[in-house]
Coordinates of C-alpha atoms and ligand atoms in Angstrom, one line a residue:
X1 CA 43.7 -1.6 -1.2
X2 CA 41.0 -3.3 0.8
X3 CA 38.0 -1.4 0.5
X4 CA 35.8 -1.3 3.8
X5 CA 32.0 -1.4 4.0
X6 CA 30.4 1.9 3.9
X7 CA 33.2 3.6 2.1
X8 CA 32.7 6.7 0.2
X9 CA 33.9 9.9 -0.9
X10 CA 30.7 11.5 -0.6
X11 CA 30.5 14.4 1.8
X12 CA 26.7 14.9 2.1
X13 CA 24.4 13.1 4.5
X14 CA 24.0 10.1 2.4
X15 CA 22.8 7.9 5.3
X16 CA 19.7 10.3 6.1
X17 CA 17.7 9.1 3.3
X18 CA 18.1 5.3 4.1
X19 CA 17.6 6.1 7.8
X20 CA 14.1 7.7 7.1
X21 CA 12.9 5.1 4.8
X22 CA 14.0 2.5 7.3
X23 CA 12.1 4.1 10.4
X24 CA 9.1 4.9 8.3
X25 CA 8.6 1.4 7.1
X26 CA 9.4 -0.3 10.3
X27 CA 6.9 2.1 11.9
X28 CA 4.4 1.2 9.3
X29 CA 4.9 -2.6 9.7
X30 CA 4.7 -2.3 13.5
X31 CA 1.3 -0.3 13.3
X32 CA 0.1 -2.4 10.6
X33 CA 0.3 -5.6 12.3
X34 CA -0.8 -4.1 15.7
X35 CA -4.0 -2.7 13.9
X36 CA -4.8 -6.3 12.1
X37 CA -4.5 -8.2 15.3
X38 CA -7.1 -6.1 17.1
X39 CA -10.3 -7.3 15.1
X40 CA -12.3 -4.4 16.3
X41 CA -12.7 -0.6 16.2
X42 CA -12.1 -0.8 12.3
X43 CA -15.7 0.7 11.3
X44 CA -17.5 3.9 12.3
X45 CA -21.0 4.4 10.9
X46 CA -20.6 4.1 7.2
X47 CA -16.8 4.2 7.4
X48 CA -14.8 0.9 7.1
X49 CA -10.8 1.0 7.8
X50 CA -8.8 0.2 4.6
X51 CA -7.0 -2.3 6.5
X52 CA -10.1 -4.3 6.8
X53 CA -11.5 -3.7 3.5
X54 CA -13.1 -5.9 1.9
X55 CA -14.5 -7.4 5.0
X56 CA -14.9 -10.9 3.8
X57 CA -16.0 -12.2 7.2
X58 CA -16.5 -10.3 10.2
X59 CA -19.0 -9.0 12.6
X60 CA -19.7 -5.6 11.2
X61 CA -22.5 -4.6 8.8
X62 CA -19.8 -4.1 5.9
X63 CA -19.3 -7.9 6.1
X64 CA -19.9 -9.6 2.7
X65 CA -20.4 -13.2 4.0
X66 CA -21.4 -12.6 7.7
X67 CA -19.5 -13.3 10.7
X68 CA -16.2 -15.5 11.4
X69 CA -17.0 -18.9 9.5
X70 CA -17.0 -21.9 11.7
X71 CA -14.2 -23.7 9.8
X72 CA -11.7 -20.9 10.7
X73 CA -9.1 -23.0 12.8
X74 CA -9.3 -22.4 16.6
X75 CA -5.6 -22.0 17.0
X76 CA -5.4 -19.1 14.7
X77 CA -6.6 -15.8 16.0
X78 CA -9.4 -14.4 13.8
X79 CA -9.4 -10.8 12.5
X80 CA -11.1 -9.7 9.1
X81 CA -7.7 -8.0 8.4
X82 CA -5.9 -11.3 8.0
X83 CA -7.9 -12.5 5.0
X84 CA -7.0 -9.6 2.8
X85 CA -3.8 -8.0 3.8
X86 CA -1.6 -10.1 1.9
X87 CA -2.7 -8.5 -1.6
X88 CA -1.9 -4.8 -0.7
X89 CA 1.1 -6.1 1.1
X90 CA 2.3 -8.4 -1.6
X91 CA 2.1 -5.4 -4.2
X92 CA 4.2 -2.9 -1.9
X93 CA 6.6 -5.6 -0.9
X94 CA 7.7 -6.4 -4.6
X95 CA 7.2 -2.8 -5.9
X96 CA 10.1 -1.6 -8.1
X97 CA 10.3 1.6 -5.9
X98 CA 9.9 0.0 -2.5
X99 CA 12.7 -2.5 -3.4
X100 CA 15.1 0.0 -4.3
X101 CA 14.4 1.5 -1.2
X102 CA 14.3 -1.3 1.4
X103 CA 17.3 -2.9 -0.3
X104 CA 19.3 0.0 0.8
X105 CA 17.5 0.9 4.2
X106 CA 17.3 -2.7 5.5
X107 CA 20.1 -4.6 4.2
X108 CA 22.6 -1.8 2.8
X109 CA 22.6 -3.5 -0.7
X110 CA 24.1 -0.8 -1.4
X111 CA 23.3 1.6 1.5
X112 CA 23.6 4.4 -1.1
X113 CA 24.7 5.5 -4.6
X114 CA 28.8 5.3 -4.5
X115 CA 28.8 3.7 -1.1
X116 CA 30.4 0.4 -0.6
X117 CA 28.4 -2.3 0.5
X118 CA 29.1 -4.9 3.3
X119 CA 29.5 -8.0 1.1
X120 CA 31.8 -9.1 -1.7
X121 CA 29.3 -11.0 -4.1
X122 CA 26.4 -9.5 -5.9
X123 CA 23.6 -11.9 -6.3
X124 CA 20.9 -9.3 -7.2
X125 CA 17.5 -10.6 -8.2
X126 CA 18.8 -13.6 -10.3
X127 CA 18.7 -16.3 -7.6
X128 CA 16.3 -17.5 -5.0
X129 CA 15.1 -15.8 -3.0
X130 CA 14.9 -12.3 -4.5
X131 CA 14.1 -13.8 -8.0
X132 CA 10.6 -14.3 -6.4
X133 CA 10.3 -10.6 -6.8
X134 CA 9.5 -11.0 -10.5
X135 CA 5.9 -12.2 -9.3
X136 CA 5.1 -8.4 -8.9
X137 CA 3.3 -8.0 -12.3
X138 CA 0.8 -10.6 -11.0
X139 CA -0.1 -8.4 -7.8
X140 CA -1.1 -5.7 -10.1
X141 CA -4.7 -7.2 -10.7
X142 CA -5.7 -7.8 -7.0
X143 CA -4.1 -4.6 -6.3
X144 CA -6.5 -2.9 -9.0
X145 CA -9.4 -4.4 -7.4
X146 CA -8.6 -3.1 -4.1
X147 CA -8.6 0.4 -5.6
X148 CA -12.2 -0.4 -6.9
X149 CA -13.3 -1.6 -3.7
X150 CA -11.9 1.3 -1.6
X151 CA -13.4 3.9 -4.0
X152 CA -16.8 2.0 -3.4
X153 CA -16.2 2.4 0.4
X154 CA -15.5 6.0 -0.1
X155 CA -19.0 6.3 -2.0
X156 CA -20.6 4.4 0.9
X157 CA -19.0 6.8 3.3
X158 CA -21.4 9.5 2.0
X159 CA -24.7 7.7 3.4
X160 CA -25.4 8.1 6.9
X161 CA -28.1 6.4 9.0
X162 CA -30.0 8.9 11.4
X163 CA -31.5 7.7 14.8
X164 CA -34.7 7.0 13.1
X165 CA -33.1 4.6 10.7
X166 CA -33.3 6.8 7.5
X167 CA -30.2 6.9 5.3
X168 CA -29.2 10.4 4.0
X169 CA -26.5 11.6 1.7
X170 CA -24.0 13.7 3.6
X171 CA -20.3 14.1 4.0
X172 CA -18.1 13.9 7.1
X173 CA -14.3 14.4 7.5
X174 CA -14.1 10.6 7.4
X175 CA -15.5 10.6 3.9
X176 CA -12.9 13.0 2.8
X177 CA -10.2 10.7 4.5
X178 CA -11.5 7.6 2.8
X179 CA -11.8 9.1 -0.8
X180 CA -8.3 10.8 -0.3
X181 CA -7.1 7.2 0.4
X182 CA -8.9 5.7 -2.5
X183 CA -7.4 8.4 -4.7
X184 CA -3.8 8.2 -3.5
X185 CA -3.9 4.5 -3.9
X186 CA -5.2 4.7 -7.4
X187 CA -2.4 6.9 -8.4
X188 CA 0.1 4.7 -6.9
X189 CA -1.6 1.5 -8.5
X190 CA -2.1 2.8 -11.8
X191 CA 1.5 4.2 -12.1
X192 CA 3.0 0.9 -11.7
X193 CA 5.9 -0.1 -14.0
X194 CA 4.1 -3.3 -14.8
X195 CA 0.7 -1.8 -15.5
X196 CA 2.8 0.7 -17.8
X197 CA 4.1 -2.2 -19.8
X198 CA 0.8 -4.0 -19.7
X199 CA -1.1 -1.0 -21.4
X200 CA 1.5 0.2 -23.8
X201 CA 3.8 -2.4 -24.9
X202 CA 3.5 -5.5 -27.3
X203 CA 6.7 -7.6 -27.8
X204 CA 9.1 -5.1 -26.7
X205 CA 7.8 -2.1 -28.6
X206 CA 5.1 0.4 -28.0
X207 CA 1.7 -0.4 -29.4
X208 CA 0.5 1.7 -32.4
X209 CA -3.1 1.8 -31.3
X210 CA -4.1 5.4 -30.3
X211 CA -6.0 4.3 -27.3
X212 CA -3.2 2.3 -25.7
X213 CA -0.7 5.3 -26.5
X214 CA -2.9 7.6 -24.6
X215 CA -3.2 4.9 -21.9
X216 CA 0.5 4.5 -21.9
X217 CA 1.3 8.5 -21.5
X218 CA -1.4 8.7 -18.6
X219 CA 0.2 5.6 -16.6
X220 CA 3.6 7.2 -17.5
X221 CA 2.4 10.6 -16.1
X222 CA 1.6 8.7 -13.0
X223 CA 4.8 6.6 -13.0
X224 CA 7.1 9.7 -13.2
X225 CA 6.1 10.6 -9.5
X226 CA 5.6 6.7 -8.3
X227 CA 7.8 7.2 -5.3
X228 CA 5.6 10.1 -4.1
X229 CA 2.4 8.3 -4.7
X230 CA 3.9 5.2 -2.8
X231 CA 4.7 7.4 0.3
X232 CA 1.5 9.5 0.3
X233 CA -0.7 6.5 0.0
X234 CA 1.1 4.6 2.7
X235 CA 0.5 7.7 4.9
X236 CA -2.8 8.0 4.0
X237 CA -3.8 4.5 4.3
X238 CA -2.3 4.5 8.0
X239 CA -4.3 7.8 8.8
X240 CA -7.6 6.2 7.5
X241 CA -7.1 3.5 10.0
X242 CA -6.4 5.5 12.7
X243 CA -8.9 8.0 12.1
X244 CA -11.7 5.2 11.9
X245 CA -10.1 3.7 14.9
X246 CA -10.1 6.8 17.1
X247 CA -13.8 7.7 15.9
X248 CA -14.9 4.3 16.9
X249 CA -13.3 4.3 20.2
X250 CA -14.8 7.7 21.0
X251 CA -11.4 9.7 21.2
X252 CA -12.0 11.6 18.0
X253 CA -15.5 13.2 16.8
X254 CA -16.3 12.9 13.1
X255 CA -17.2 16.4 12.1
X256 CA -20.2 16.3 9.4
X257 CA -19.7 19.0 6.7
X258 CA -23.4 18.6 5.7
Ligands
LIG301 FE1 5.6 0.0 -7.8 FE2 4.4 -1.7 -9.6 S1 6.2 -0.6 -9.6 S2 3.4 -0.7 -7.7

C-alpha cells in the first residue's frame, strides 16, 4: 500500500508545534535582517543593542576601532551588525536543538514523530550540504566570547553620564534587559552539547578529574533545558534590540531604578 506524505495515526494536533516553530523563527529572521540593515538607533546612553555588539566599527561611542573603515566596499551597505552577526547566527543555525526543530518545521524532515515525510530517500547529515552542520563545535568558541562581551555590555549599562559629563553608577530597565540577555545567552551557550563533550570527555569516556566531572554536571544541568534556553535567549535578544531601538527613537522612556 502506498503511504502518502503526512500520513499518521496520531490524533493530536501534531502540526501545531512545527507551525509555531516555523512562525517564531521566520519572524525572528525577518526582524533581525531588518534591524541589521538599519545601522542606526542601536545605542541609547550606556546601552548597546546585542545585535550590534561588539561594535567593531561604527559611529557610536561604543565602537572599538572608530567609524566605518575606508576600505569597506562602496557597493555593500555598511552596518556594524553585518560584521558580527555570522557568529551567533552560525551557532544557532547549527545547534542540535534548532536543527531538530527547523528540519521538521521548514522542510518536514519528518514533520513530526510517526508522521510520514514527503520524500522517499533519507540522506540525513551524512552528505552535502547538511554534513556541514558538523562545524557546530567550532562555533562554540566565538559564541562563548560573545557571552563575555555581552556580560561586559551589561556591566557598562550600569554607568550613566549626567548633563555635566560626570559618570555615575545606576540602574535602568535597560540595564536589567541587557543583564537578562547576557544571562540567558550564557545558559544557552554553556549548555551546548559540544561544550558538554569538551568539558567532560576524553576519548569516548568521562574524565576522572573531579573538576571536569563537576563541570560536566553543571553543563549537563543546563543542557537538560537546552530548548528552553534556546527560545528564552532568542526572545530576550530580540526584545533587547527593540528596547534599545525604541528608547533611542524616543518612543519608549527608559525608567531609572536608581
Ligand atoms: Fe545547541 Fe550547541 S547544541 S548550542
